[in-house]
Each structure stands twice: as C-alpha cells, then as structure tokens.
Amino acid sequence: MREQTKAWAARADLAQQALAERYWNAGIGMFDIETPCPNGECNTIFHYWWMAHAVEALTDGLERTGDSRYSGLLDDLYEGLLRRNGGAWPNALYDDMEWMAIAWLRAYNATGTEKYKGAALLLWEDIKTGWNEHMGGGIAWQKSQLDYKNTPANAPAVILAARLHARFGDQADLDWALKIYEWQKNNLVDPDSGFVWDGMNRQGDGAIDKDWAFTYCQGVYIGAALELYRTTGNEAYMQDALRTAGAAARRLADPETGLLPNEGNGDGGLFKGIFVRYLAQLALADPSRSGEPEKLVAGNADILWSKGRDAERTLFGPNWNEPPGGTVELGTQISGILLLEAAARLEAAELAGRTEATV
C-alpha cells in the first residue's frame, strides 16, 4: 500500500495536535465548534454529536499511542459535556445519544474508567425507548417525531448493541442488535444494489428518501453489518458490508480518483469521516482481502494530505481536494482526523502483517 514506514501515524499525530491546540477550550471543558474562535464566541450551538466523535478521535489517538494526553483530554471532555448537557447524558435525538454511547463505551474499553461505562449504559436504556411499531418497527430519529425512522438512528444502534453484547455478554443486547438490523436491512437498504437510503416517513407520507445519498448512511450500515459478523460469525453479514461498500464506491466516489464527495459544513462535514472509519475496519476484517475498501481509504488519505490540508495549521475542510479557508469547523477537522487515524490503522496492520484490528 505504501512505503514500510509510520508516515500516517505521524500525520495523525499532527492533526490531533492541531485539534488540541486550536479547538480545545479549557474554560468550558469542550472543543470550540470552529477555529479561530476568539474568547469562545463561536459556541452559540451545542453540537452534541460532534463532541461524541471528538471522543472517538481522542480514543483513536489513545489506542494508537498510549499517550496520557489523550486520556487526560477524555476525562476533561467527559466533565465538560456533562455540565453542558445539564448534568445528564440523554437528549432529544436518538442518533446523537447512540454516538455518545458508542464513544464512551470505546473510551471505557481503552481506559477502564467506570464513569464512561456508566454513561454508555445509561444512554442505551434511553435509546431503547425509541423503538416503536410506526413503519413496522425501528428506532425513531427524535423523541418529538416518533414515526420518522432513519438509518442514522438505527444502524449506529446496532453497532452499540452488538458491542455491548461483545463486552458484557448480555444476550438481550445481541437480540436488540439483530432486531434493529433486520428492520434496517428490510426497509432502508436497496435490495438491488445494497446502497443504503437515509430514512422513511419524514413528512408523514411513508415515502423513503432515496435521493439523499450520503456517505454517512453507507458507513454506519457497514459498521452495523461488520459488528454482527464479528459477534455471530455469520458470513452473510460480511457480504452485506462488502456489497454496500461496493455500491457506495460506485455511486459516491469519483470514478477516476476515488475522491469522496464534498458534503458541506455543518453535520455533513462529519459524514465522510464516519464512512472511512468503518470502511477501514471492513478492510481489516474482510477474509477475502479484496483490497477495494482499503484502496478507497488510502486514496482519500493521500488526496487529503497532499491537496486538502492547510499545511500551516494542519486543518481540513469539507472538500478533501482543496485546503480550507480561514474558519474551519470542528466537524470537518474531526472528519479529517478520522481519515488519518483510519489510514494509520491500516498502515499498522500492514506493518504487522495485516493482522485484523478492531475498534
């Protein structure tokens, strides 16, 4: 894939350093939502799910390096987020809570810190209340719209439930993962191609949003299928993941360069990072070693580092093919970090003889 060096690990270090130096706000115990942000004036909105992926990015760094600076930031961020959310973890959006629970479960696995486990388990209990029989089942997107079901609220729930089962051995969690996955696959995955649709009944008419083609939805479904493959050993889940990865590459990546699309700032700025995270995991777990998921991750990392980086600040915008402008949102920075950490994980596996790595 590349020269036998740790080039991507070193690049991920630089990006993580930029996150800490340019976004961390010790006064609030959270990351600023953009840089520059003089006196924290940019923090007019609480981007709960961005912060969940900041936890994931820090855990990536901790797992890769063992450096205590990551565990220190995780602890500070935990306290800052809890304060900002009014002293409790739940919120109104089921997908947001799923990402926060996934993040703190990972942090617990990496550190053994009991309060992280507690946050994940508390959130999971709230998340399960989102399942209802509108549209034949599935978890609602938000508590104020219980009949709208989408991939962002269901595929991450599978990831969480399967990981909880793998970590603590509760069969009920695996049963939840299987039930949610079945609903997701039967309702929001194109049976002809494996491409994942975003949601259904958003406007109360039962329609499926088939035109919303996001890297995010492909990534979380790949992650859900992969977790069930790991948990059950059923090859059908691996085939689901590979099929969706292929469909996503054909529909969303540039046919000549493999570059993933610019999905804008805001929430869309995080979408590609989530996709490449799970794509890299798929590359490492795939027994066929097809090489296609790995090639897509590696190609985008090459493009981002050579063309899409603000070299002076090590910052990344929504377009991985050009450097960002003056103000850079936290979401796009985290997305770039997730890509570089994914490339570093692939690099480490290659140097170690391509042994399977898990997150």
Short mmCIF file of C-alpha atoms in Angstrom, two decimals:
data_model
loop_
_atom_site.label_atom_id
_atom_site.label_comp_id
_atom_site.label_asym_id
_atom_site.label_seq_id
_atom_site.Cartn_x
_atom_site.Cartn_y
_atom_site.Cartn_z
CA MET A 1 0.00 0.00 0.00
CA ARG A 2 2.80 2.41 0.89
CA GLU A 3 6.38 2.51 1.98
CA GLN A 4 7.02 0.50 5.13
CA THR A 5 7.07 3.48 7.50
CA LYS A 6 4.77 5.02 10.07
CA ALA A 7 4.04 8.05 7.92
CA TRP A 8 0.30 8.04 8.58
CA ALA A 9 0.74 7.71 12.31
CA ALA A 10 2.96 10.81 12.27
CA ARG A 11 0.40 12.69 10.19
CA ALA A 12 -2.41 11.66 12.51
CA ASP A 13 -0.31 12.99 15.40
CA LEU A 14 -0.04 16.39 13.72
CA ALA A 15 -3.80 16.52 13.10
CA GLN A 16 -4.54 15.51 16.70
CA GLN A 17 -2.13 18.17 17.92
CA ALA A 18 -3.98 20.78 15.86
CA LEU A 19 -7.27 19.62 17.38
CA ALA A 20 -5.91 20.09 20.89
CA GLU A 21 -4.13 23.38 20.26
CA ARG A 22 -6.64 25.12 18.01
CA TYR A 23 -10.01 23.86 19.28
CA TRP A 24 -9.73 22.89 22.94
CA ASN A 25 -11.38 25.39 25.27
CA ALA A 26 -10.38 24.69 28.87
CA GLY A 27 -12.87 27.25 30.14
CA ILE A 28 -15.82 25.13 29.07
CA GLY A 29 -14.14 21.72 29.05
CA MET A 30 -15.09 21.17 25.41
CA PHE A 31 -13.81 21.86 21.94
CA ASP A 32 -14.75 25.11 20.23
CA ILE A 33 -17.03 24.44 17.28
CA GLU A 34 -14.71 26.27 14.91
CA THR A 35 -11.30 27.89 14.70
CA PRO A 36 -10.48 30.69 15.10
CA CYS A 37 -12.98 31.34 17.88
CA PRO A 38 -11.85 34.41 19.85
CA ASN A 39 -12.93 34.20 23.51
CA GLY A 40 -15.16 31.25 22.71
CA GLU A 41 -17.68 33.49 20.96
CA CYS A 42 -18.40 30.87 18.28
CA ASN A 43 -20.00 28.45 20.76
CA THR A 44 -23.60 29.51 20.26
CA ILE A 45 -24.79 25.96 19.50
CA PHE A 46 -24.09 22.75 21.42
CA HIS A 47 -23.11 20.19 18.79
CA TYR A 48 -23.63 17.13 20.98
CA TRP A 49 -22.91 14.55 18.29
CA TRP A 50 -19.79 16.37 17.06
CA MET A 51 -18.45 16.08 20.59
CA ALA A 52 -19.21 12.35 20.57
CA HIS A 53 -16.95 11.97 17.55
CA ALA A 54 -14.33 14.11 19.28
CA VAL A 55 -14.37 11.42 21.98
CA GLU A 56 -13.88 8.81 19.24
CA ALA A 57 -10.99 10.76 17.72
CA LEU A 58 -9.28 11.07 21.09
CA THR A 59 -9.77 7.36 21.72
CA ASP A 60 -8.20 6.63 18.34
CA GLY A 61 -5.15 8.60 19.43
CA LEU A 62 -5.03 6.90 22.82
CA GLU A 63 -5.30 3.39 21.38
CA ARG A 64 -2.63 4.13 18.79
CA THR A 65 -0.10 5.80 21.09
CA GLY A 66 -0.96 5.10 24.73
CA ASP A 67 -0.18 8.78 25.38
CA SER A 68 -1.74 10.08 28.60
CA ARG A 69 -2.55 13.43 27.00
CA TYR A 70 -5.46 11.70 25.26
CA SER A 71 -6.79 10.13 28.45
CA GLY A 72 -6.49 13.50 30.19
CA LEU A 73 -8.49 15.25 27.49
CA LEU A 74 -11.09 12.48 27.55
CA ASP A 75 -11.64 12.99 31.26
CA ASP A 76 -11.89 16.76 30.90
CA LEU A 77 -14.26 16.41 27.95
CA TYR A 78 -16.48 13.99 29.86
CA GLU A 79 -16.95 16.51 32.64
CA GLY A 80 -17.39 19.44 30.27
CA LEU A 81 -20.03 17.66 28.20
CA LEU A 82 -21.94 16.53 31.24
CA ARG A 83 -22.04 20.11 32.56
CA ARG A 84 -23.08 21.50 29.18
CA ASN A 85 -25.89 18.95 28.89
CA GLY A 86 -27.36 19.96 32.25
CA GLY A 87 -25.82 17.23 34.38
CA ALA A 88 -27.40 14.30 32.49
CA TRP A 89 -26.47 12.45 29.32
CA PRO A 90 -29.75 11.91 27.40
CA ASN A 91 -31.04 14.36 24.84
CA ALA A 92 -33.91 14.55 22.35
CA LEU A 93 -32.17 12.82 19.43
CA TYR A 94 -31.72 9.07 19.43
CA ASP A 95 -28.90 9.10 16.90
CA ASP A 96 -26.98 11.67 18.95
CA MET A 97 -27.29 9.52 22.05
CA GLU A 98 -26.16 6.42 20.15
CA TRP A 99 -22.97 8.13 19.05
CA MET A 100 -22.28 9.37 22.56
CA ALA A 101 -22.83 5.88 23.98
CA ILE A 102 -20.60 4.28 21.32
CA ALA A 103 -17.91 6.84 22.08
CA TRP A 104 -17.90 6.37 25.85
CA LEU A 105 -18.04 2.59 25.52
CA ARG A 106 -14.90 2.78 23.39
CA ALA A 107 -13.28 5.11 25.90
CA TYR A 108 -14.19 2.70 28.71
CA ASN A 109 -12.65 -0.21 26.82
CA ALA A 110 -9.49 1.84 26.29
CA THR A 111 -9.15 3.19 29.84
CA GLY A 112 -11.25 1.11 32.21
CA THR A 113 -12.79 4.30 33.61
CA GLU A 114 -16.07 3.27 35.21
CA LYS A 115 -17.92 6.54 34.65
CA TYR A 116 -17.54 6.07 30.89
CA LYS A 117 -19.19 2.66 31.15
CA GLY A 118 -21.96 4.21 33.22
CA ALA A 119 -22.64 6.87 30.58
CA ALA A 120 -22.85 4.28 27.81
CA LEU A 121 -25.23 2.01 29.73
CA LEU A 122 -27.44 4.88 30.87
CA LEU A 123 -27.76 6.16 27.31
CA TRP A 124 -28.53 2.68 25.99
CA GLU A 125 -31.52 2.39 28.31
CA ASP A 126 -32.90 5.66 26.93
CA ILE A 127 -32.13 4.70 23.32
CA LYS A 128 -34.21 1.52 23.55
CA THR A 129 -37.30 3.61 24.28
CA GLY A 130 -37.06 4.91 20.70
CA TRP A 131 -38.22 1.59 19.24
CA ASN A 132 -41.90 1.59 18.28
CA GLU A 133 -44.16 0.00 15.69
CA HIS A 134 -44.61 3.02 13.45
CA MET A 135 -43.39 1.94 9.99
CA GLY A 136 -43.18 -1.65 11.19
CA GLY A 137 -40.56 -1.04 13.86
CA GLY A 138 -37.21 0.68 14.04
CA ILE A 139 -35.86 3.37 16.34
CA ALA A 140 -37.20 6.89 15.84
CA TRP A 141 -34.86 9.70 14.89
CA GLN A 142 -36.06 12.03 17.66
CA LYS A 143 -38.42 11.99 20.61
CA SER A 144 -40.71 14.64 19.11
CA GLN A 145 -41.23 12.71 15.85
CA LEU A 146 -41.63 9.06 16.75
CA ASP A 147 -42.98 7.95 13.36
CA TYR A 148 -39.90 9.09 11.39
CA LYS A 149 -37.37 6.28 11.10
CA ASN A 150 -33.95 6.63 9.51
CA THR A 151 -30.59 4.98 9.07
CA PRO A 152 -28.77 7.42 11.39
CA ALA A 153 -30.95 6.27 14.32
CA ASN A 154 -30.87 2.55 13.56
CA ALA A 155 -27.52 1.43 12.16
CA PRO A 156 -25.48 3.04 15.00
CA ALA A 157 -27.85 1.39 17.49
CA VAL A 158 -26.85 -1.97 16.02
CA ILE A 159 -23.18 -1.09 16.44
CA LEU A 160 -23.78 -0.09 20.06
CA ALA A 161 -25.92 -3.10 20.98
CA ALA A 162 -23.53 -5.59 19.37
CA ARG A 163 -20.53 -4.03 21.11
CA LEU A 164 -22.33 -4.06 24.45
CA HIS A 165 -23.01 -7.75 23.97
CA ALA A 166 -19.40 -8.41 22.99
CA ARG A 167 -18.14 -6.52 26.05
CA PHE A 168 -20.58 -7.62 28.75
CA GLY A 169 -22.18 -10.78 27.36
CA ASP A 170 -25.84 -9.87 27.76
CA GLN A 171 -27.88 -11.86 25.22
CA ALA A 172 -30.62 -9.22 25.30
CA ASP A 173 -28.22 -6.73 23.73
CA LEU A 174 -27.47 -9.09 20.85
CA ASP A 175 -31.20 -9.69 20.40
CA TRP A 176 -31.68 -5.93 20.10
CA ALA A 177 -28.86 -5.68 17.56
CA LEU A 178 -30.35 -8.44 15.43
CA LYS A 179 -33.87 -7.00 15.59
CA ILE A 180 -32.79 -3.48 14.67
CA TYR A 181 -30.53 -4.71 11.88
CA GLU A 182 -33.33 -6.78 10.35
CA TRP A 183 -35.61 -3.74 10.29
CA GLN A 184 -32.86 -1.55 8.82
CA LYS A 185 -31.99 -4.01 6.07
CA ASN A 186 -35.60 -4.74 5.16
CA ASN A 187 -36.65 -1.10 4.99
CA LEU A 188 -33.71 1.17 4.18
CA VAL A 189 -31.30 -0.83 2.03
CA ASP A 190 -31.82 -1.10 -1.72
CA PRO A 191 -32.27 -4.85 -2.35
CA ASP A 192 -30.95 -4.49 -5.89
CA SER A 193 -27.65 -2.74 -5.10
CA GLY A 194 -27.02 -2.70 -1.35
CA PHE A 195 -26.95 1.12 -1.31
CA VAL A 196 -28.38 2.50 1.93
CA TRP A 197 -31.23 5.00 1.93
CA ASP A 198 -31.46 7.72 4.55
CA GLY A 199 -34.95 7.43 6.05
CA MET A 200 -38.69 6.95 5.69
CA ASN A 201 -41.88 8.80 6.64
CA ARG A 202 -40.04 12.06 7.28
CA GLN A 203 -43.07 14.03 6.05
CA GLY A 204 -45.70 11.59 7.32
CA ASP A 205 -46.40 10.11 3.89
CA GLY A 206 -44.49 6.84 4.22
CA ALA A 207 -42.05 7.83 1.48
CA ILE A 208 -38.41 6.73 1.53
CA ASP A 209 -35.78 9.43 0.99
CA LYS A 210 -33.97 7.56 -1.77
CA ASP A 211 -32.43 10.69 -3.27
CA TRP A 212 -30.49 11.51 -0.09
CA ALA A 213 -27.25 9.76 -0.93
CA PHE A 214 -24.86 10.27 1.98
CA THR A 215 -21.54 8.62 2.77
CA TYR A 216 -22.68 8.60 6.41
CA CYS A 217 -25.51 6.14 5.83
CA GLN A 218 -23.25 3.74 3.95
CA GLY A 219 -20.65 3.88 6.72
CA VAL A 220 -22.96 3.17 9.62
CA TYR A 221 -24.62 0.26 7.84
CA ILE A 222 -21.21 -1.21 7.01
CA GLY A 223 -20.32 -0.81 10.68
CA ALA A 224 -23.55 -2.49 11.80
CA ALA A 225 -23.07 -5.46 9.48
CA LEU A 226 -19.44 -5.78 10.50
CA GLU A 227 -20.25 -5.84 14.23
CA LEU A 228 -22.78 -8.61 13.69
CA TYR A 229 -20.27 -10.55 11.61
CA ARG A 230 -17.76 -10.30 14.43
CA THR A 231 -20.33 -11.24 17.04
CA THR A 232 -22.07 -14.12 15.26
CA GLY A 233 -19.50 -15.31 12.71
CA ASN A 234 -22.27 -15.34 10.10
CA GLU A 235 -20.68 -14.71 6.70
CA ALA A 236 -23.90 -13.14 5.41
CA TYR A 237 -23.19 -10.01 7.43
CA MET A 238 -19.74 -9.66 5.89
CA GLN A 239 -21.30 -9.97 2.45
CA ASP A 240 -23.83 -7.25 3.33
CA ALA A 241 -20.99 -4.94 4.36
CA LEU A 242 -18.92 -5.64 1.25
CA ARG A 243 -21.92 -5.19 -1.02
CA THR A 244 -22.77 -1.80 0.47
CA ALA A 245 -19.12 -0.71 0.33
CA GLY A 246 -19.02 -1.54 -3.36
CA ALA A 247 -22.30 0.24 -4.06
CA ALA A 248 -21.11 3.31 -2.16
CA ALA A 249 -17.84 3.44 -4.05
CA ARG A 250 -19.60 3.18 -7.41
CA ARG A 251 -22.20 5.82 -6.64
CA LEU A 252 -20.35 8.31 -4.45
CA ALA A 253 -16.63 8.20 -5.24
CA ASP A 254 -15.11 9.95 -8.24
CA PRO A 255 -14.64 7.22 -10.85
CA GLU A 256 -11.14 8.40 -11.75
CA THR A 257 -9.62 9.46 -8.44
CA GLY A 258 -11.81 7.74 -5.84
CA LEU A 259 -12.31 11.08 -4.08
CA LEU A 260 -15.35 11.11 -1.81
CA PRO A 261 -17.83 13.97 -2.26
CA ASN A 262 -17.87 17.34 -0.55
CA GLU A 263 -20.91 17.09 1.72
CA GLY A 264 -20.56 20.59 3.07
CA ASN A 265 -20.09 22.06 6.50
CA GLY A 266 -22.45 21.54 9.41
CA ASP A 267 -23.40 17.96 10.16
CA GLY A 268 -22.40 16.94 6.64
CA GLY A 269 -18.81 17.82 7.44
CA LEU A 270 -18.55 14.70 9.61
CA PHE A 271 -20.13 12.25 7.19
CA LYS A 272 -17.04 11.11 5.26
CA GLY A 273 -15.01 10.56 8.41
CA ILE A 274 -17.60 8.12 9.72
CA PHE A 275 -17.70 6.33 6.37
CA VAL A 276 -13.94 5.84 6.17
CA ARG A 277 -13.74 4.72 9.82
CA TYR A 278 -15.97 1.73 9.15
CA LEU A 279 -14.56 1.17 5.68
CA ALA A 280 -11.10 0.74 7.20
CA GLN A 281 -12.49 -1.69 9.76
CA LEU A 282 -14.07 -3.64 6.92
CA ALA A 283 -10.76 -3.76 5.06
CA LEU A 284 -9.07 -5.24 8.11
CA ALA A 285 -11.79 -7.78 8.88
CA ASP A 286 -12.57 -8.96 5.32
CA PRO A 287 -11.31 -12.55 4.99
CA SER A 288 -11.26 -12.24 1.20
CA ARG A 289 -8.77 -9.32 1.41
CA SER A 290 -10.33 -7.82 -1.71
CA GLY A 291 -8.37 -4.62 -1.21
CA GLU A 292 -11.09 -2.31 -2.52
CA PRO A 293 -12.16 -0.75 0.83
CA GLU A 294 -8.50 -0.28 1.77
CA LYS A 295 -7.76 1.31 -1.59
CA LEU A 296 -10.59 3.83 -1.16
CA VAL A 297 -9.43 4.84 2.32
CA ALA A 298 -5.78 5.07 1.29
CA GLY A 299 -6.58 7.06 -1.83
CA ASN A 300 -8.63 9.63 0.05
CA ALA A 301 -5.96 9.95 2.73
CA ASP A 302 -3.37 10.63 0.03
CA ILE A 303 -5.59 13.28 -1.56
CA LEU A 304 -6.42 14.94 1.75
CA TRP A 305 -2.81 15.16 2.86
CA SER A 306 -1.42 16.34 -0.47
CA LYS A 307 -4.24 18.64 -1.62
CA GLY A 308 -6.83 19.19 1.11
CA ARG A 309 -4.71 20.26 4.05
CA ASP A 310 -3.98 23.70 5.38
CA ALA A 311 -0.29 22.86 5.75
CA GLU A 312 0.49 25.65 8.19
CA ARG A 313 -2.30 24.80 10.64
CA THR A 314 -2.91 21.09 9.77
CA LEU A 315 -6.61 21.79 9.32
CA PHE A 316 -9.14 20.16 6.99
CA GLY A 317 -12.32 21.43 5.38
CA PRO A 318 -15.28 19.64 3.77
CA ASN A 319 -13.55 19.28 0.39
CA TRP A 320 -10.68 16.82 0.72
CA ASN A 321 -9.30 18.03 -2.60
CA GLU A 322 -8.58 21.62 -1.55
CA PRO A 323 -7.37 23.36 1.62
CA PRO A 324 -9.95 25.02 3.87
CA GLY A 325 -10.45 28.75 4.15
CA GLY A 326 -9.85 30.92 7.18
CA THR A 327 -12.50 29.49 9.52
CA VAL A 328 -12.59 25.71 9.91
CA GLU A 329 -15.41 23.88 11.66
CA LEU A 330 -14.77 21.24 14.29
CA GLY A 331 -16.79 18.68 12.36
CA THR A 332 -14.63 18.80 9.26
CA GLN A 333 -11.46 18.72 11.36
CA ILE A 334 -12.64 15.60 13.19
CA SER A 335 -13.61 14.03 9.87
CA GLY A 336 -10.08 14.55 8.57
CA ILE A 337 -8.63 13.12 11.77
CA LEU A 338 -10.83 10.03 11.46
CA LEU A 339 -9.49 9.52 7.94
CA LEU A 340 -5.86 9.87 9.02
CA GLU A 341 -6.40 7.58 12.02
CA ALA A 342 -8.01 5.04 9.70
CA ALA A 343 -5.02 5.26 7.36
CA ALA A 344 -2.68 4.86 10.34
CA ARG A 345 -4.59 1.77 11.48
CA LEU A 346 -4.30 0.25 8.02
CA GLU A 347 -0.62 1.16 7.97
CA ALA A 348 -0.04 -0.51 11.34
CA ALA A 349 -1.83 -3.65 10.18
CA GLU A 350 0.27 -3.76 7.04
CA LEU A 351 3.46 -3.37 9.03
CA ALA A 352 2.29 -6.12 11.37
CA GLY A 353 1.47 -8.46 8.52
CA ARG A 354 -2.15 -7.42 8.08
CA THR A 355 -3.43 -8.94 11.30
CA GLU A 356 -7.03 -8.00 11.95
CA ALA A 357 -7.55 -4.88 14.04
CA THR A 358 -10.77 -3.99 15.84
CA VAL A 359 -12.17 -0.85 17.34
#
